Coordinates of C-alpha atoms and ligand atoms in Angstrom, one line a residue:
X33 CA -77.3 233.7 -72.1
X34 CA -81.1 234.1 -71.5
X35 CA -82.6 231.2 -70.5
X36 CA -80.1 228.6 -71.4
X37 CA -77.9 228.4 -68.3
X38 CA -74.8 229.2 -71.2
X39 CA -72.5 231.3 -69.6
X40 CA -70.5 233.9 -71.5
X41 CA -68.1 236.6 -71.1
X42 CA -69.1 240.3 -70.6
X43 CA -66.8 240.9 -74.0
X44 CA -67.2 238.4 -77.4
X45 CA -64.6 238.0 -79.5
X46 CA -66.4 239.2 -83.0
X47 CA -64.3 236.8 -85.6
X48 CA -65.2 239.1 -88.4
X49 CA -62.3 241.5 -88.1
X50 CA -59.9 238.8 -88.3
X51 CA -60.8 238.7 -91.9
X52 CA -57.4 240.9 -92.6
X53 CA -55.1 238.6 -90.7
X54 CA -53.0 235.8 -91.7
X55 CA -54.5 232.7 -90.3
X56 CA -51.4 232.3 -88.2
X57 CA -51.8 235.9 -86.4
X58 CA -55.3 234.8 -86.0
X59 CA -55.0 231.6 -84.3
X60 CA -52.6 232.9 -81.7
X61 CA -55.5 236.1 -81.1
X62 CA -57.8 233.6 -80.1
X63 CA -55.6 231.7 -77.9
X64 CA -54.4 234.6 -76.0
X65 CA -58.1 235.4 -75.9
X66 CA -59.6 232.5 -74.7
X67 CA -55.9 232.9 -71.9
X68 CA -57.1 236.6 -71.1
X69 CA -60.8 235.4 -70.2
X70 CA -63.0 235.9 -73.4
X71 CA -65.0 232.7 -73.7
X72 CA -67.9 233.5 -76.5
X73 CA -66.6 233.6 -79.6
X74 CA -68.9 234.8 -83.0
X75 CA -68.3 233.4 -86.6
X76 CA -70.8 233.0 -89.5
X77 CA -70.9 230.9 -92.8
X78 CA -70.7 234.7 -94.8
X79 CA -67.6 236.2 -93.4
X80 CA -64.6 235.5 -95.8
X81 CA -67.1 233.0 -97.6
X82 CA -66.7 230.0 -94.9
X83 CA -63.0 230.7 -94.0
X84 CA -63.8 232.3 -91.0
X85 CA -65.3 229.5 -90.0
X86 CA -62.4 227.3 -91.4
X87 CA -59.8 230.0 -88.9
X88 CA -61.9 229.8 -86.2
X89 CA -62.5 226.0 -86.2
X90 CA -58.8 225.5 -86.2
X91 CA -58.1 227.9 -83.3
X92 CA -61.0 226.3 -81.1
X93 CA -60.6 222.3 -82.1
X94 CA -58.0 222.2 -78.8
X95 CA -60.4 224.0 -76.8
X96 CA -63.6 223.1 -77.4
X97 CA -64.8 222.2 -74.5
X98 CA -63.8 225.9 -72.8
X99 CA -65.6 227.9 -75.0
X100 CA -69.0 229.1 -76.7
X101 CA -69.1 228.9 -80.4
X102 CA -72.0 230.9 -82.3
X103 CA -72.3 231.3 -85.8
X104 CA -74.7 231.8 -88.4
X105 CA -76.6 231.5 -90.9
X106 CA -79.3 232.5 -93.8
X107 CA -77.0 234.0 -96.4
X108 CA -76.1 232.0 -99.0
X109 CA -73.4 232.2 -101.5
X110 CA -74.2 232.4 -105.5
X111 CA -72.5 229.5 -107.0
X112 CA -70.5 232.1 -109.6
X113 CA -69.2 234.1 -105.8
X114 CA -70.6 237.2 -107.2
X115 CA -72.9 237.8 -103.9
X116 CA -75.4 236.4 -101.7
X117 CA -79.0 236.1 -101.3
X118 CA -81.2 235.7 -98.4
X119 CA -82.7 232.2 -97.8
X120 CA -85.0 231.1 -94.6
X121 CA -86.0 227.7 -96.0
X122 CA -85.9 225.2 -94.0
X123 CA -83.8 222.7 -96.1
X124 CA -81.4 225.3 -96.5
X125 CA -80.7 226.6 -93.0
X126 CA -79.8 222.2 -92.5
X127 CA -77.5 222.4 -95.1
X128 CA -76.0 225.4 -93.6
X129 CA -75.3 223.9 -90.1
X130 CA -74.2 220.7 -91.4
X131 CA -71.4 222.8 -93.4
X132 CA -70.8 225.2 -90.8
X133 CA -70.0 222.0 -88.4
X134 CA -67.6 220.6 -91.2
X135 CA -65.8 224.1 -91.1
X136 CA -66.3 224.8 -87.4
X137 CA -64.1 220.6 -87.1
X138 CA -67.0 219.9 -83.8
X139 CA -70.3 218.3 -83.8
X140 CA -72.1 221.1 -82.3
X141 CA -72.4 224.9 -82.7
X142 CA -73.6 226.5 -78.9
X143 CA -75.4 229.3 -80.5
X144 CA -77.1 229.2 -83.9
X145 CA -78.1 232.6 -85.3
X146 CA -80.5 233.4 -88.2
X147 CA -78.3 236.1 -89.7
X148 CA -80.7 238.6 -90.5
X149 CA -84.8 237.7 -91.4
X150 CA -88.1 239.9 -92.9
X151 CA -91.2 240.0 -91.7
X152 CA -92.0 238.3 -95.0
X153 CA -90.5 235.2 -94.1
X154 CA -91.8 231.6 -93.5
X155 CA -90.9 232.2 -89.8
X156 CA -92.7 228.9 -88.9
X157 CA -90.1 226.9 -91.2
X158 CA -87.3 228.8 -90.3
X159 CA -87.8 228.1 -86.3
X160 CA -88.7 224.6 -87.2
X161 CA -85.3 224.2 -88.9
X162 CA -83.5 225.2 -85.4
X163 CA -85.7 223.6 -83.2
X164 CA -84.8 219.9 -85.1
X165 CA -81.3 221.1 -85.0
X166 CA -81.3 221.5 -81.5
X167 CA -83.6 218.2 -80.8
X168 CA -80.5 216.7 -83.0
X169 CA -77.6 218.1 -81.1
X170 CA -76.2 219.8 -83.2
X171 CA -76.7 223.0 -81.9
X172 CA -77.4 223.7 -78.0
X173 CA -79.3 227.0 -78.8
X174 CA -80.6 229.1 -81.2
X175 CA -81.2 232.6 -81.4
X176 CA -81.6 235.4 -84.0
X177 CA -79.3 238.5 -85.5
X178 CA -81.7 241.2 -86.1
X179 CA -81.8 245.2 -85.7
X180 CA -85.8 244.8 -86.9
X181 CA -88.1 245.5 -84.2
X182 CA -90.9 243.8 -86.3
X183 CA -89.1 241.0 -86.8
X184 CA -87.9 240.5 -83.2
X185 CA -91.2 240.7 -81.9
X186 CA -92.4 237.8 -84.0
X187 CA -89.4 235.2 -82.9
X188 CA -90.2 236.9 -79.2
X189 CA -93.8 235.3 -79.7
X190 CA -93.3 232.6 -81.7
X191 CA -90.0 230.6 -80.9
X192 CA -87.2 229.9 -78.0
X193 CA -84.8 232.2 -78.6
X194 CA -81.9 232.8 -76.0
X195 CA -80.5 236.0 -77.1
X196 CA -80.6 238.4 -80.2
X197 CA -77.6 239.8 -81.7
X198 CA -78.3 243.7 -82.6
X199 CA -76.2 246.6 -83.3
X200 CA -76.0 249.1 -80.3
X201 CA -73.5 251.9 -78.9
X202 CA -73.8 255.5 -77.5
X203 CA -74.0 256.1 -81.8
X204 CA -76.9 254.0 -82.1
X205 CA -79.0 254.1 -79.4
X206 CA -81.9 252.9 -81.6
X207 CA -82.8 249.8 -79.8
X208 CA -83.2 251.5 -76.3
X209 CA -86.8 253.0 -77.4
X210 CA -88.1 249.8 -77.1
X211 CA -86.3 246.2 -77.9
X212 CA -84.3 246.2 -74.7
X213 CA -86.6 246.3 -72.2
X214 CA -89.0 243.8 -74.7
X215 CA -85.9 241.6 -74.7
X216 CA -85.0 241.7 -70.9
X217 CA -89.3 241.0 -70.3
X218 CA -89.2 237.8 -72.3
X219 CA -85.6 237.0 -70.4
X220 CA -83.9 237.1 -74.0
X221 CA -80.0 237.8 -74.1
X222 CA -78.9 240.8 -76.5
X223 CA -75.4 240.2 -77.5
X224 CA -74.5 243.7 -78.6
X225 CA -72.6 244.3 -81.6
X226 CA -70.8 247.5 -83.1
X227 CA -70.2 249.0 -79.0
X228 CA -67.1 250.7 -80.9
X229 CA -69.0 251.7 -84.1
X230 CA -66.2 249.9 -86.1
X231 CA -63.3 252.7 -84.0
X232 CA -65.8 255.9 -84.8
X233 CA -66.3 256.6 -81.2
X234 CA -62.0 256.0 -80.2
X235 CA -59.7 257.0 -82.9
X236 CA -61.3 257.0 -86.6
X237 CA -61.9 260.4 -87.8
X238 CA -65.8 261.6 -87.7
X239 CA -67.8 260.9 -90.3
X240 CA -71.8 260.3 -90.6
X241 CA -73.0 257.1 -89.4
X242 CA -76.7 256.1 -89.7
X243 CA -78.8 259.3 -89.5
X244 CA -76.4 261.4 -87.3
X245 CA -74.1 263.7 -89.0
X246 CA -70.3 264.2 -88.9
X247 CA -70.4 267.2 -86.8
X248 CA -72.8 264.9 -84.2
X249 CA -70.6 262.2 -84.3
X250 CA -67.5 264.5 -83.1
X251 CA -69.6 265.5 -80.4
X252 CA -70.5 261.7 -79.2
X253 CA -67.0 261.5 -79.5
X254 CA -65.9 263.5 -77.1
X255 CA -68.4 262.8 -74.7
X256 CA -66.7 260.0 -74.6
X257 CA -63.2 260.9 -74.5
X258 CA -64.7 263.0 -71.3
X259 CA -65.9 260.5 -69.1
X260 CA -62.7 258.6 -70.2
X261 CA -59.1 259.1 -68.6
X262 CA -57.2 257.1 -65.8
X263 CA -60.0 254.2 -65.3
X264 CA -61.2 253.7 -68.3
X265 CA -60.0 254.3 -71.9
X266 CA -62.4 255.7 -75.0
X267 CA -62.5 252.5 -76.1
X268 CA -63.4 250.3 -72.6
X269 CA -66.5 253.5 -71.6
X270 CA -68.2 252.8 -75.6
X271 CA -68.1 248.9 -74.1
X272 CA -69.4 249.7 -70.7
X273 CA -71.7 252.3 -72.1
X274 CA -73.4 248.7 -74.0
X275 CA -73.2 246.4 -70.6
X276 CA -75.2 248.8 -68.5
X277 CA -77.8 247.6 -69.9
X278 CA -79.4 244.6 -68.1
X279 CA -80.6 242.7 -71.2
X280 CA -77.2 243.0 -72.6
X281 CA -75.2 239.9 -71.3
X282 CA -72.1 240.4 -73.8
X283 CA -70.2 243.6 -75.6
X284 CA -69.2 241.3 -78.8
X285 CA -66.3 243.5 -79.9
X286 CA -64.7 243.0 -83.4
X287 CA -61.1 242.4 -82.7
X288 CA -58.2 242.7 -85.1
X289 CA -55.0 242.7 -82.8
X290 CA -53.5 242.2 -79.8
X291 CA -53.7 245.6 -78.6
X292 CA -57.1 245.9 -79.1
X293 CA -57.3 242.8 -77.2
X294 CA -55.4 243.9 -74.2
X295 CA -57.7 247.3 -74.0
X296 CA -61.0 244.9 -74.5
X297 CA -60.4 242.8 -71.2
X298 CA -58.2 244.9 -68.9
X299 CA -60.5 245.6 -66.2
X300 CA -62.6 248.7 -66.7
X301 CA -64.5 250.8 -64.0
X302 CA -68.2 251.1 -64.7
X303 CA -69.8 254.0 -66.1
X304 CA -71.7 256.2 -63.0
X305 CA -75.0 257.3 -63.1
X306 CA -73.8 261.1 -64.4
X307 CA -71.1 260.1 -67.0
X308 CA -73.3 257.5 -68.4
X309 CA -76.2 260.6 -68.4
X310 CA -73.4 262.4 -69.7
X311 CA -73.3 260.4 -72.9
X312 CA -76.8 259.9 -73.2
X313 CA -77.4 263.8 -73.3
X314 CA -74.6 264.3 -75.8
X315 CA -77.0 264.2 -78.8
X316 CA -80.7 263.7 -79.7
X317 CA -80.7 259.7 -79.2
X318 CA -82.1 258.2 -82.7
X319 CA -85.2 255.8 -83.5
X320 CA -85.9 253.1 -85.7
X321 CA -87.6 254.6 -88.8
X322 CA -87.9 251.4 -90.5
X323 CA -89.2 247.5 -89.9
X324 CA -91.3 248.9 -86.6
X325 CA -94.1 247.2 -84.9
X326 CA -96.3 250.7 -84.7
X327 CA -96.8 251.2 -88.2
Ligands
NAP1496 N1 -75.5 241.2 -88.8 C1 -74.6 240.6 -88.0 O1 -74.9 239.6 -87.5 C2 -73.3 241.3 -87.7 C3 -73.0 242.4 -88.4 C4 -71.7 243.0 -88.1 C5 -70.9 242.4 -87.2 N2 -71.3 241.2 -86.5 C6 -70.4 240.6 -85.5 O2 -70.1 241.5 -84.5 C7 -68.7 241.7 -84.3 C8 -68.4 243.2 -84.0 O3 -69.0 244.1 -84.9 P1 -68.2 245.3 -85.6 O4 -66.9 244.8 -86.1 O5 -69.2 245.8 -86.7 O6 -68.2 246.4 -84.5 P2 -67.1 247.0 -83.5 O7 -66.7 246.0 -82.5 O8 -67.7 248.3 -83.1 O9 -65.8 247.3 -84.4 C9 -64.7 246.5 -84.6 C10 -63.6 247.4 -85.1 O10 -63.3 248.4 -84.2 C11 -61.9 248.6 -84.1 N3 -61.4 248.4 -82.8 C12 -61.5 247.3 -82.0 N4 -60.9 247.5 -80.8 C13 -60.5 248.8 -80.8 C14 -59.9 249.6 -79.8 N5 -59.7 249.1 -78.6 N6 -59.7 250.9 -80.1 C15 -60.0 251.4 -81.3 N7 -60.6 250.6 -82.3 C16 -60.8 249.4 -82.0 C17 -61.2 247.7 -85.1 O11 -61.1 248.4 -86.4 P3 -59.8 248.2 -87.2 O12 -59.8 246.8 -87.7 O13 -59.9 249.2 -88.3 O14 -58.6 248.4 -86.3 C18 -62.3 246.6 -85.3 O15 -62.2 245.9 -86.5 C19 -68.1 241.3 -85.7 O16 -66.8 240.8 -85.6 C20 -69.1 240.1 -86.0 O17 -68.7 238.9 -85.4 C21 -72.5 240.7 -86.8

């Protein structure tokens, strides 16, 4: 993971999906996880309110010392549960990792994220916040979750990041115009997110998604359905379409069951130059409209 000497698997176990599972059926996913190779695992303070954290801390307290734990943090819950609002304060991100390391049951979090951030932020505080952390111990490394290229930019130039977290599959192409190869230049980790689109791109029905419309999506689709058959499923080319990329050191792939599982780490042969042109010329590729450093 960037500069950090961390090392992680090619596919993260994305703890959010487990949100519908009993905490039983969740604690053995992550052992046979952490048994069929995976060894990065991502949580945040937001998902399920802190009881993701709470699953996740039980599942990992045996095996602590195997894994990398990231979570996150920079949302905070009303007091009345009704929502949350974003908060980059200094004080508050403390708070945060002191609570997610109560939930988490350890006395360190590998990879602290700020989940989300504007351009409008006191970014000086905010860093500040994970550098003590990490001058502390209590986290090994910090990093950011972002999809804004404005706001990646400024933690590129300003702080030591080790990786960003960002949305990014054959239906989102948005960060190739520009933040992976700023990312890979300043030896920053992305840790792709959403290489499925949520089962869009394997077996949910088309629908639109970000600026591309149903019919486009049916055609991305089967693109990859194409390049798919006897070495590779949909599923395992939308992963490998992600790790092709050099800056991209791990596919974190939302997992809900043990099938899903199984297709995530069964070895998977990687995309060739023409299938992974294929994909690429499938549709118009999209842009960031918003949040960009030109303008
Ligand atoms: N801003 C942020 O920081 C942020 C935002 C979103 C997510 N995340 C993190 O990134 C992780 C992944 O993101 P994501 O869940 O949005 O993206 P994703 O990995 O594209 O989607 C996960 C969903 O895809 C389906 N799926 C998984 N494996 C499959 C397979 N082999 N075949 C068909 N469908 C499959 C499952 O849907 P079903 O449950 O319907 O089966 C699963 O819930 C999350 O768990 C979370 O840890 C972070």
């Amino acid at each position: 993971m960037g500069s950090s000497g961390i090392k992680i698997s090619t596919i993260g176990f994305g703890c959010m999906s487990l949100s519908s599972n009993s905490e039983k059926e969740s604690i053995a996913l992550i052992h046979h996880a952490i048994e069929s190779g995976i060894n990065y695992f991502d949580t945040a303070d937001l998902y399920d309110k802190g009881l993701n954290e709470i699953v996740v801390g039980k599942a990992l307290k045996e095996k602590r010392n195997k894994i990398v734990l990231a979570s996150k943090a920079g949302n905070q819950w009303r007091k009345d549960g009704s929502g949350w609002d974003w908060n980059p304060r200094k004080t508050y991100i403390l708070q945060a990792a002191e609570d997610s390391l109560k939930r988490l049951q350890t006395d360190y979090i590998d990879l602290y994220q700020l989940h989300g951030g504007t351009i409008d932020d006191p970014i000086d505080e905010t860093i500040e916040a994970f550098e003590q952390l990490k001058q502390q111990g209590k986290i090994r490394q910090y990093g950011i979750s972002s999809i804004r290229p404005n706001v990646i930019s400024e933690y590129c130039k300003r702080s030591a990041i080790v990786s960003v977290m960002m949305q990014y599959s054959v239906a989102d192409r948005r960060p190739e115009e520009h933040i992976l190869a700023l990312l890979q230049e300043h030896n920053i980790s992305v840790l792709a997110r959403g290489a499925l689109a949520q089962g869009l791109l394997v077996n949910k029905p088309a629908k639109e998604y970000l600026n591309y419309s149903k019919e486009e999506i049916a055609i991305i689709k089967q693109a990859v359905n194409d390049v798919s058959g006897k070495y590779r499923t949909p599923g395992q080319t939308a992963i490998q379409y992600v790790l092709r990329h050099p800056a991209v050191a791990s596919a974190v792939t939302g997992i809900r069951n043990q099938q899903q599982l199984e297709e995530a780490v069964a070895p998977a042969v990687p995309l060739l130059k023409e299938e992974f042109q294929l994909l690429q010329e499938a549709v118009r590729p999209n842009v960031y409209e918003q949040h960009r450093t030109d303008h």
